[in-house]
Short mmCIF file of C-alpha atoms (C1' of nucleotides) in Angstrom, two decimals:
data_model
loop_
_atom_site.label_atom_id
_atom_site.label_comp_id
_atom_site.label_asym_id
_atom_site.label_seq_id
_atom_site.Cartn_x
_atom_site.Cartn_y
_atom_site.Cartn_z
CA UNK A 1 0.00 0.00 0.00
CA UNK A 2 2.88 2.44 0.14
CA UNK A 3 4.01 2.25 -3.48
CA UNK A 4 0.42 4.04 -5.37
CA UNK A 5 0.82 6.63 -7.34
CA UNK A 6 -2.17 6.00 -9.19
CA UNK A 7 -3.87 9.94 -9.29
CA UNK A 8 -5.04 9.96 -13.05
CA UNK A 9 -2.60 11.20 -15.41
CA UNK A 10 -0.76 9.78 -18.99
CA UNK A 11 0.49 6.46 -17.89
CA UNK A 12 3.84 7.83 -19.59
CA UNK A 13 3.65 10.17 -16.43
CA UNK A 14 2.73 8.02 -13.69
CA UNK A 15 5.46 5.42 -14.89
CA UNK A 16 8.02 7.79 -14.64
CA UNK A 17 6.86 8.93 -11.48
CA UNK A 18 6.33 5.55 -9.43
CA UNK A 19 9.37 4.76 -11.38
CA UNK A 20 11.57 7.84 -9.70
CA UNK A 21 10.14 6.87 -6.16
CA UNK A 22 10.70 3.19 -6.07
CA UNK A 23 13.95 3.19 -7.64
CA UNK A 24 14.97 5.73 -4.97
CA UNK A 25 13.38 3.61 -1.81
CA UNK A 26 14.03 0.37 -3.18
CA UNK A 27 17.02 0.61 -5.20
CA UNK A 28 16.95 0.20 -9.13
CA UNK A 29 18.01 -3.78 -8.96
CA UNK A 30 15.72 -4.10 -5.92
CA UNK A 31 13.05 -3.55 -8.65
CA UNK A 32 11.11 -4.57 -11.08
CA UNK A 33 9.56 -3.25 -14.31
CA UNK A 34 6.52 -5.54 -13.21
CA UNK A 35 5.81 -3.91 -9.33
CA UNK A 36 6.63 -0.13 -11.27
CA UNK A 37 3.42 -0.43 -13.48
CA UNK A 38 1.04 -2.17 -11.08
CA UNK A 39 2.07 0.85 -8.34
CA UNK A 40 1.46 2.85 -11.29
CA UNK A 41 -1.52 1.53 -11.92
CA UNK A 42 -0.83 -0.01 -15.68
CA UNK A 43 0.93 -2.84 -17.07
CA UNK A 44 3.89 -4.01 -18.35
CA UNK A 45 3.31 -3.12 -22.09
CA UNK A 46 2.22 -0.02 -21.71
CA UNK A 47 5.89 0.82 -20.23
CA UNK A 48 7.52 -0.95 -22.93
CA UNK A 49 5.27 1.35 -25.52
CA UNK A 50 6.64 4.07 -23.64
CA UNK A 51 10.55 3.03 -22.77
CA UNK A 52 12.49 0.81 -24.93
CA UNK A 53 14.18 -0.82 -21.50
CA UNK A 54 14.40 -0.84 -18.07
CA UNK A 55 17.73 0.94 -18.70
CA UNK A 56 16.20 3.50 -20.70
CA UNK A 57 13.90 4.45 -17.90
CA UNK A 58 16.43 4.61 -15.48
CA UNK A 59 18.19 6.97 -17.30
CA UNK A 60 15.12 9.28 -17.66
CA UNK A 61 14.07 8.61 -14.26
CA UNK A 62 17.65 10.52 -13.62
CA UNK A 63 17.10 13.02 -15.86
CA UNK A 64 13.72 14.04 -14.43
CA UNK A 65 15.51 14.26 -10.69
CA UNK A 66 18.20 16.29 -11.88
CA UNK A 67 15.18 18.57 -13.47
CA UNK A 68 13.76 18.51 -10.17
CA UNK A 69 17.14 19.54 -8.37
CA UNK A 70 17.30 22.33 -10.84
CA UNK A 71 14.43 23.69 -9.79
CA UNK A 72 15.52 23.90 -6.17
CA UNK A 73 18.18 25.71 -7.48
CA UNK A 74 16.31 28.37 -8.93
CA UNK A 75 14.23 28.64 -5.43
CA UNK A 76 17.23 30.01 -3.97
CA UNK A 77 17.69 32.35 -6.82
CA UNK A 78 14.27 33.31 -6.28
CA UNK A 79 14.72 33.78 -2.50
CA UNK A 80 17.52 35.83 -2.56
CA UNK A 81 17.93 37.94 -5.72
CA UNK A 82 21.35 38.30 -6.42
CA UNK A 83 22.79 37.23 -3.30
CA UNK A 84 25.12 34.51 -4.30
CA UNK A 85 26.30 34.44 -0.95
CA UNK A 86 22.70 33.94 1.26
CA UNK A 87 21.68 31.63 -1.79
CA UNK A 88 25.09 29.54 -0.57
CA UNK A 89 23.98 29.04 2.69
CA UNK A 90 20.67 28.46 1.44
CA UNK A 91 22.23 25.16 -0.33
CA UNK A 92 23.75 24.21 3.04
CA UNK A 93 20.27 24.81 4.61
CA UNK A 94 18.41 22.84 2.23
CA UNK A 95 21.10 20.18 2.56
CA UNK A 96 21.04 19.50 5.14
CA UNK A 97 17.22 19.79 5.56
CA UNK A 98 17.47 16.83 2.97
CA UNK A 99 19.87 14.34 5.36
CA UNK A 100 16.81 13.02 7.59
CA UNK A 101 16.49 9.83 9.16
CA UNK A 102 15.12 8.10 6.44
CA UNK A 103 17.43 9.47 3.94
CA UNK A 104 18.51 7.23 1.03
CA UNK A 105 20.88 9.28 -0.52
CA UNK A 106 21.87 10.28 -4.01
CA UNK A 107 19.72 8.78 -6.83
CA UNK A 108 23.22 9.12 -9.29
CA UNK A 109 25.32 8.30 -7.01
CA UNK A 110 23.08 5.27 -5.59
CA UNK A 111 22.77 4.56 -9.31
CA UNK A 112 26.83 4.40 -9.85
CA UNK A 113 27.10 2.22 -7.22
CA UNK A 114 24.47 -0.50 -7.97
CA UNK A 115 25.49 -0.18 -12.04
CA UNK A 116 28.64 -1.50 -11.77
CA UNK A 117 29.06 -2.68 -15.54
CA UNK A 118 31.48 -0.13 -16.53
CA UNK A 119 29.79 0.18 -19.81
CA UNK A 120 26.17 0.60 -18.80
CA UNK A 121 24.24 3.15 -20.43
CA UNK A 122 23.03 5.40 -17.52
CA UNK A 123 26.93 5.84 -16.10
CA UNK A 124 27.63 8.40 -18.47
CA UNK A 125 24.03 10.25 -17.94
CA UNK A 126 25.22 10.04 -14.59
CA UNK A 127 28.66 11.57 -15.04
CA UNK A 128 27.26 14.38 -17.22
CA UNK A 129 24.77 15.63 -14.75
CA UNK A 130 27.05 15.47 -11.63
CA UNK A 131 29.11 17.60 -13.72
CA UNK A 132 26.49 20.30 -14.71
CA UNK A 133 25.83 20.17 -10.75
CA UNK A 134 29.33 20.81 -9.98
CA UNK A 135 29.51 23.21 -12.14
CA UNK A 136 26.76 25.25 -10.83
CA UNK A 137 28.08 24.94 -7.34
CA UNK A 138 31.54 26.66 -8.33
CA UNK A 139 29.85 28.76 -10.25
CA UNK A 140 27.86 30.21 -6.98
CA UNK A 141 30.97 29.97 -4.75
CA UNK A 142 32.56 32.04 -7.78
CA UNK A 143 29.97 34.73 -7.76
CA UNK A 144 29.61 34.83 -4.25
CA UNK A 145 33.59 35.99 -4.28
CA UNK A 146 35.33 32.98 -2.54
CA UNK A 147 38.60 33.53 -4.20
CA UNK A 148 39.44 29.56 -4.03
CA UNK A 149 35.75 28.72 -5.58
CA UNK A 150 36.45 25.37 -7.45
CA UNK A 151 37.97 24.08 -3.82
CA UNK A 152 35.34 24.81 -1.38
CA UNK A 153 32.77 23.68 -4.01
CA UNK A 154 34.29 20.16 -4.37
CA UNK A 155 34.92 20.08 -0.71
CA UNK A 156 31.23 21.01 0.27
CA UNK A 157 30.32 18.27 -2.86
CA UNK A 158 32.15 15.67 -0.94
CA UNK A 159 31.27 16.23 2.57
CA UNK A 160 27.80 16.17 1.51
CA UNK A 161 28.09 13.43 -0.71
CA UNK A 162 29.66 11.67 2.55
CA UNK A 163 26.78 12.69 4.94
CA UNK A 164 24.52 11.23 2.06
CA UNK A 165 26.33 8.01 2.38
CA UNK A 166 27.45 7.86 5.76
CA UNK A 167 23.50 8.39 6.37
CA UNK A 168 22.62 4.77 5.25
CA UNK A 169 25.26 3.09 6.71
CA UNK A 170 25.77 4.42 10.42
CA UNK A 171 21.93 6.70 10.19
CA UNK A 172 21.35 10.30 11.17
CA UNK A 173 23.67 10.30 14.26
CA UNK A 174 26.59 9.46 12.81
CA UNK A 175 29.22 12.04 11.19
CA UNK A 176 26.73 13.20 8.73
CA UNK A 177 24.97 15.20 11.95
CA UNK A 178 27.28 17.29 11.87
CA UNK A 179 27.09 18.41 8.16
CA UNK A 180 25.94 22.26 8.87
CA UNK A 181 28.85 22.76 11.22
CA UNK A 182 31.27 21.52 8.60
CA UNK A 183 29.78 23.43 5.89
CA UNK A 184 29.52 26.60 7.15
CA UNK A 185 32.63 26.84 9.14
CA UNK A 186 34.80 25.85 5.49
CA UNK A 187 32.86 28.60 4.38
CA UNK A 188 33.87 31.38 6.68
CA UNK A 189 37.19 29.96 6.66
CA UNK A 190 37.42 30.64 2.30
CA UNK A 191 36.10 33.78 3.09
CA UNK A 192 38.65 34.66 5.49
CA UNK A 193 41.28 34.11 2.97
CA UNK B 1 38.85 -15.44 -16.93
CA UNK B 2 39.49 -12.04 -14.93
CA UNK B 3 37.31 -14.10 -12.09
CA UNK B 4 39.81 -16.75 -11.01
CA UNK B 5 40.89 -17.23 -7.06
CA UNK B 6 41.57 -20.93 -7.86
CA UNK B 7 44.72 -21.20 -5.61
CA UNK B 8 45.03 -24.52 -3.25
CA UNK B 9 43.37 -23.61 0.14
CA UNK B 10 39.79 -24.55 1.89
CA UNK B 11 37.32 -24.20 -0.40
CA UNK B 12 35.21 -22.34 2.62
CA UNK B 13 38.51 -19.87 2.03
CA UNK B 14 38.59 -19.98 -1.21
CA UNK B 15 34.74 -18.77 -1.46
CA UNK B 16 35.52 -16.58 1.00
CA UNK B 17 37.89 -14.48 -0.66
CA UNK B 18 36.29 -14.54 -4.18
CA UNK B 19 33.08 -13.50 -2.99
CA UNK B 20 34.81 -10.70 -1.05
CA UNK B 21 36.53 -9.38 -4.26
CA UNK B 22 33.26 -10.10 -6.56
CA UNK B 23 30.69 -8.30 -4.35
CA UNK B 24 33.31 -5.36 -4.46
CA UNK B 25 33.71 -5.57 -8.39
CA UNK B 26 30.10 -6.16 -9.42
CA UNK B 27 28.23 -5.52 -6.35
CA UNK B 28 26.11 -7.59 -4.12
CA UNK B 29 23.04 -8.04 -6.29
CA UNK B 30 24.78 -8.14 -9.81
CA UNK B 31 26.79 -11.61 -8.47
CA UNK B 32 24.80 -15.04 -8.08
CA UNK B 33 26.13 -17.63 -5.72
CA UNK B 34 26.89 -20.13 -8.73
CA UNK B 35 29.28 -17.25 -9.92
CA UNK B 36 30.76 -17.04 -6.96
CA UNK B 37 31.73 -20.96 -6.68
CA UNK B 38 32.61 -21.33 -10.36
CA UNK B 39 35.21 -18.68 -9.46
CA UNK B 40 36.42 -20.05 -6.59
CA UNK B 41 36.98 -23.31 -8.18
CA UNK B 42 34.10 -25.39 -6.47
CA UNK B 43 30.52 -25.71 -6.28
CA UNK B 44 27.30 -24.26 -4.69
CA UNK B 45 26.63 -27.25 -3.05
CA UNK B 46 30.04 -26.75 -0.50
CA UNK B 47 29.14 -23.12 -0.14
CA UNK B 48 25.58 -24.06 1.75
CA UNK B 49 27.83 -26.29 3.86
CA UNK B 50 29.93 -23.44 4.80
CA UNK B 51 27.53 -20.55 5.12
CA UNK B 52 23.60 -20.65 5.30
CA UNK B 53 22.44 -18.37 3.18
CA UNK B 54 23.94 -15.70 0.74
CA UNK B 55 23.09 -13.35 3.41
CA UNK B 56 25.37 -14.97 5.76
CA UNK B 57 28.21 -14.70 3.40
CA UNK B 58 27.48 -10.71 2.50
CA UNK B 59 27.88 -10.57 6.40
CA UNK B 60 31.03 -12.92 6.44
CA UNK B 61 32.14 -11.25 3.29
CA UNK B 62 32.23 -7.63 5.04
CA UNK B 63 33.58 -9.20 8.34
CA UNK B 64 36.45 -9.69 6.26
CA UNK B 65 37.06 -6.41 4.88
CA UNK B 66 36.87 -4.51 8.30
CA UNK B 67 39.35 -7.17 9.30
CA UNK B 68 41.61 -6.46 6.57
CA UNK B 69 41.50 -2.60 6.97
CA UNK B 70 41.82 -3.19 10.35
CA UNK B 71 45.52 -4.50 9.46
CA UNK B 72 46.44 -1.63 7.86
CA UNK B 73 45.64 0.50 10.98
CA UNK B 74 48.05 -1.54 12.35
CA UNK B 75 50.88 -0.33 10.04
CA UNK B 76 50.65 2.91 10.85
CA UNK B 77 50.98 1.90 14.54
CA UNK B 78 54.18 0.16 13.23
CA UNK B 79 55.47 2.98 10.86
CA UNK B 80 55.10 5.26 13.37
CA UNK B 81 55.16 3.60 16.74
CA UNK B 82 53.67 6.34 18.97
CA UNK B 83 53.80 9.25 16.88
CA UNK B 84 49.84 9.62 16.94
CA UNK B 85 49.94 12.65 14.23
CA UNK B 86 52.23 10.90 11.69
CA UNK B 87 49.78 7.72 11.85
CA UNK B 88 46.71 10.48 11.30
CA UNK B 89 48.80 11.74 8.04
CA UNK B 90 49.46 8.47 6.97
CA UNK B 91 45.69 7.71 6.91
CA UNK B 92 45.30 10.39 4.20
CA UNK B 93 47.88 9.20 2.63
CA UNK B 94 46.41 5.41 2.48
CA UNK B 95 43.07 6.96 1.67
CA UNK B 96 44.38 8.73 -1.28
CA UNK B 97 46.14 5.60 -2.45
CA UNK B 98 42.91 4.29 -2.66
CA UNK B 99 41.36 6.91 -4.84
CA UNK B 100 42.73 5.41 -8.10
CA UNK B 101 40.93 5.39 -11.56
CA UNK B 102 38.92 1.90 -10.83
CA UNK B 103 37.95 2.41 -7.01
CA UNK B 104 34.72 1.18 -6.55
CA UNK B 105 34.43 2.54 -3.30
CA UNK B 106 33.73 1.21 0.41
CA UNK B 107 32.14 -1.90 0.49
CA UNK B 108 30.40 -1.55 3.66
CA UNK B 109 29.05 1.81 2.26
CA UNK B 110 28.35 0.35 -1.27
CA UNK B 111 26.09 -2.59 0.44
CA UNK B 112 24.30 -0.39 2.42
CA UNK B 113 23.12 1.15 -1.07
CA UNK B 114 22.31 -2.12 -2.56
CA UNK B 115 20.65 -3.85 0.79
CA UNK B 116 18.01 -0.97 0.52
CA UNK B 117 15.48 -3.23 3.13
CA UNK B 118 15.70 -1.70 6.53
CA UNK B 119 15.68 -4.91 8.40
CA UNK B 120 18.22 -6.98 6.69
CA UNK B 121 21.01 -9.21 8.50
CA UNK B 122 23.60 -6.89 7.11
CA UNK B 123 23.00 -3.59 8.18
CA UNK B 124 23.16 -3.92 11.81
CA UNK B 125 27.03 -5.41 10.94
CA UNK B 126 27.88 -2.61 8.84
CA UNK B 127 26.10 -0.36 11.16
CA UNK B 128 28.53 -2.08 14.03
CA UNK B 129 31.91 -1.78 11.68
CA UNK B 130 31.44 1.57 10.43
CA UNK B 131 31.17 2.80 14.27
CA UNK B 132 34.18 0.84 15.03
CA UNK B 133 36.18 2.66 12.45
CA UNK B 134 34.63 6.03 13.30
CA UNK B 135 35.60 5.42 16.81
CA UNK B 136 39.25 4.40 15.71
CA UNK B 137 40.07 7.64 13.99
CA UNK B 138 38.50 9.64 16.84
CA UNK B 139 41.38 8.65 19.07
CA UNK B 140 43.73 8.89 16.64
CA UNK B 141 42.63 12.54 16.44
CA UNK B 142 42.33 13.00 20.20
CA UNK B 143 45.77 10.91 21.01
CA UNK B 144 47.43 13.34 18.12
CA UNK B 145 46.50 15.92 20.52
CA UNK B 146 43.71 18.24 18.72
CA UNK B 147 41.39 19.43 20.50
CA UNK B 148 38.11 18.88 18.59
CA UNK B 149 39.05 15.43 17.61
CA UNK B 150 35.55 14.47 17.29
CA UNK B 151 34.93 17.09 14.62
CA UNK B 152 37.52 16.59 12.71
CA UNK B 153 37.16 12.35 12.42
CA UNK B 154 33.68 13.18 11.10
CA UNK B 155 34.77 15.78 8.62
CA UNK B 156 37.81 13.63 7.06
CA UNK B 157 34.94 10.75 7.39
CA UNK B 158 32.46 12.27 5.10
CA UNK B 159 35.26 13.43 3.11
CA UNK B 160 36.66 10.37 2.46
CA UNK B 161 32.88 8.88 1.82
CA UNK B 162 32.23 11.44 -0.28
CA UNK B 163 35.44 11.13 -2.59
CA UNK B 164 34.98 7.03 -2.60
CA UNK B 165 31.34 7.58 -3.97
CA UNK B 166 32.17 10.73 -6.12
CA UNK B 167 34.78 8.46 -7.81
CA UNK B 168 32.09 6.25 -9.24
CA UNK B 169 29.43 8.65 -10.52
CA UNK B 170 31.95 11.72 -11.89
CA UNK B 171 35.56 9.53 -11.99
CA UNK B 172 38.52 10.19 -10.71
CA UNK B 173 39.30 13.92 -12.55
CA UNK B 174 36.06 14.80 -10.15
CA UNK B 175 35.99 16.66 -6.62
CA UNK B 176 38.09 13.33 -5.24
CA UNK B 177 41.18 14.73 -7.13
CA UNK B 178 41.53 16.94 -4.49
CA UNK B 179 40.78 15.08 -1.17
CA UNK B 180 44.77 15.08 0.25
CA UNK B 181 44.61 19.04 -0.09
CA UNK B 182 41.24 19.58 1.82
CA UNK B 183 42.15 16.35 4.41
CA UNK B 184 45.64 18.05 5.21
CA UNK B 185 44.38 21.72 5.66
CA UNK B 186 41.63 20.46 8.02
CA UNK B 187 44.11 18.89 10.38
CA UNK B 188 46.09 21.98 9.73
CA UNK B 189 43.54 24.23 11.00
CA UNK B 190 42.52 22.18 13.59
CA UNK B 191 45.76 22.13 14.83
CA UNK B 192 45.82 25.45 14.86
CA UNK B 193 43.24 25.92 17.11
"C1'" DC C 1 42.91 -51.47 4.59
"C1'" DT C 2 38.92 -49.31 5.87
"C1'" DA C 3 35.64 -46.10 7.60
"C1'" DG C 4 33.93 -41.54 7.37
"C1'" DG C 5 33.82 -36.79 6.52
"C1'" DG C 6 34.60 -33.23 3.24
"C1'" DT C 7 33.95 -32.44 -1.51
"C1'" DG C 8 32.19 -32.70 -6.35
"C1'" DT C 9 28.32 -33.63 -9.66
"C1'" DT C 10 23.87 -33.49 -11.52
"C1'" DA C 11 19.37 -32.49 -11.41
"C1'" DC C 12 15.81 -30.19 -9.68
"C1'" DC C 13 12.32 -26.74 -7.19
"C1'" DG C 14 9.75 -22.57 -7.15
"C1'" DG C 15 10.22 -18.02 -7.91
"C1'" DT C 16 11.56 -13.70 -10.31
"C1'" DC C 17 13.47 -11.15 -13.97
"C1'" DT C 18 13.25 -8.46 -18.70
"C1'" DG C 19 10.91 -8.41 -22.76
"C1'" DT C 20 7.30 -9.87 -26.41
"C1'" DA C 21 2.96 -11.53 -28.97
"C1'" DA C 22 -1.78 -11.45 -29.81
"C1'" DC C 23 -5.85 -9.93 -28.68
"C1'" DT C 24 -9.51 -7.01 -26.48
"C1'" DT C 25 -11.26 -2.83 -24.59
"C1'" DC C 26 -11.71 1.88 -24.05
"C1'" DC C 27 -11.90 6.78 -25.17
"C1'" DG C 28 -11.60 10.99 -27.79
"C1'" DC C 29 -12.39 13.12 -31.94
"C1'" DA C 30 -14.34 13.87 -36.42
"C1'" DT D 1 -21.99 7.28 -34.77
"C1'" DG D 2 -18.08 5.24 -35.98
"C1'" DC D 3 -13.12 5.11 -36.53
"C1'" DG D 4 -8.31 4.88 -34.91
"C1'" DG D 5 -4.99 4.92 -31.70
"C1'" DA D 6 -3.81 4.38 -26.94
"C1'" DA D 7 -4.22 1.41 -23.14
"C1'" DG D 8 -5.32 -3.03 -20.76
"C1'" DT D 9 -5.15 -8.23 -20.53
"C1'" DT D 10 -3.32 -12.70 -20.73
"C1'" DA D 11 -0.01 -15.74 -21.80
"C1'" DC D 12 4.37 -16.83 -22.76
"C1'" DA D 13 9.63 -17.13 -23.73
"C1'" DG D 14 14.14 -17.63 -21.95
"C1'" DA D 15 17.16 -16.61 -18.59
"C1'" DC D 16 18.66 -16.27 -13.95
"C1'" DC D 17 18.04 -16.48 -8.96
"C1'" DG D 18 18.68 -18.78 -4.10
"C1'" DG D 19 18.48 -23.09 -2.18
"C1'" DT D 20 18.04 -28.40 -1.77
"C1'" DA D 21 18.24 -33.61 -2.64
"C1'" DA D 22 20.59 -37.66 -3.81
"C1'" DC D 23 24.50 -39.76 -4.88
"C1'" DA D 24 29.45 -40.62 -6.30
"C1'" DC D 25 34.04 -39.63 -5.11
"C1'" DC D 26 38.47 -39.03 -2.80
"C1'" DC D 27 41.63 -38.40 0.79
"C1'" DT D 28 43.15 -38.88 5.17
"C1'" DA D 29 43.10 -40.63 10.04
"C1'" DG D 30 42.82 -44.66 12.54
#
DNA sequence: CTAGGGTGTTACCGGTCTGTAACTTCCGCA
DNA sequence: TGCGGAAGTTACAGACCGGTAACACCCTAG
């Protein structure tokens, strides 16, 4: 009973949708195609008429949660106007909002780990959007006037990457509880420089 | 033929091993028991002799690989018998060793992706080893004298997390390039302090 | 030499997986 | 009203999965 997404929509829709949510919970080789359309409330063929594989969905379930990362991205753009700096700390905020106890971490990264097959298809969907994240991050650290930008953005990509981790192996009181702390103190500390 | 740990020992070691390195290339779902036995140069029949279940061996598996990092704690005790902050650099050091181009990351971490059920056998064992090691590096922090050793273990843990998982999904020209210069300017400015 | 335990072999069980074929039903639009 | 395409249904193929049963083998300890 936890897995319905069944509200009426395009079955494309509610496919993609169940799919996003059960790869995320369950893991993408924890399941399958089959459980996706009956939580969606279709069937098997209909998917197939849709997606030519269960790799191709995968890769557009990615797709659509990098879309949806985007757009919390352009919240804090929204929030603060301009202020590269306050819409920094609003990325640590909303972080670290994100690292509850039932936190399963990364879909990419989740993804890389479970697709080991150096070759499969989604690894280099994967790769590209990491990048275009990364890429935004140094870009705000950049504009916010952190002189060693590229630096503290891969450091504050790692440490939350960690807490994402380190969240679903030791849960919410391990290391990762102390993510804000981390964060913002590396932060004053490139400023200082 | 990239699969072979046919040496002469007990088959139960045999299995053992090859399962150890197999879950860690291919991950825990994307290996089958009779995979693991045709590699280790026997049969699934003597594996259910030795362990009970393929849950069993995951567990026996990651047993293992705490054991064997918990050797190479013990090197730095003997490179550096006493010197507490010499063993602490040394752990970056051996962390950064293991950054290479085809690091597929912790394997405690990495199973606690796949094993996405929140009751299953292995998660209270990695739960248990990942605690262990936290606890390690704490007093190697606190023995190398600085002062908010607790902080800083948790901040080189989640970096190190981070880089191992970054490494899969972005590769090793990613954020992980730099994880020696952010690791050794955190225990610089903690020292500091 | 012999007994017995560890090991290898083969076959099998029931279940699940991705993916497809053939057919029916439904719904919107002209 | 009737037509066409989208969606649902059922059944199936072929492969793989974890796990077990029954039996033959071999090697070593006594």
């Amino acid at each position: 009973m936890t897995d319905g997404v069944v509200e009426r929509s395009r079955p494309r829709d509610r496919i993609l949708e169940t799919a996003q949510d059960m790869f995320h919970r369950h893991g993408i080789k924890g399941v399958g195609v089959d459980a996706i359309t009956e939580a969606a409330g279709t069937n098997k063929m209909t998917l197939y008429r849709h997606f030519e594989s269960k790799d191709e969905l995968i890769i557009e379930c990615l797709r659509a949660t990098a879309a949806k990362a985007s757009k919390i991205w352009d919240a804090f753009e929204a929030q603060h106007p301009g202020d590269k700096l306050a819409q920094l700390h609003a990325w640590v905020h909303k972080a670290s909002e994100m690292l509850n106890a039932d936190c399963r971490g990364c879909d990419m990264a989740n993804a890389a780990v479970e697709l080991s097959e150096a070759d499969h298809p989604a690894r280099r969907v994967i790769k590209e959007l990491k990048e275009a994240q990364r890429e935004k991050l140094v870009a705000l650290c950049r504009d916010a006037g952190i002189g060693q930008a590229e630096l503290l953005a891969d450091t504050l990509s790692l440490l939350l990457e960690g807490a994402r981790v380190s969240m679903q192996s030791v849960g919410a009181e391990g290391p990762s509880a102390q993510f804000v702390r981390m964060a913002e103190s590396l932060i004053a500390s490139f400023r200082a420089r």
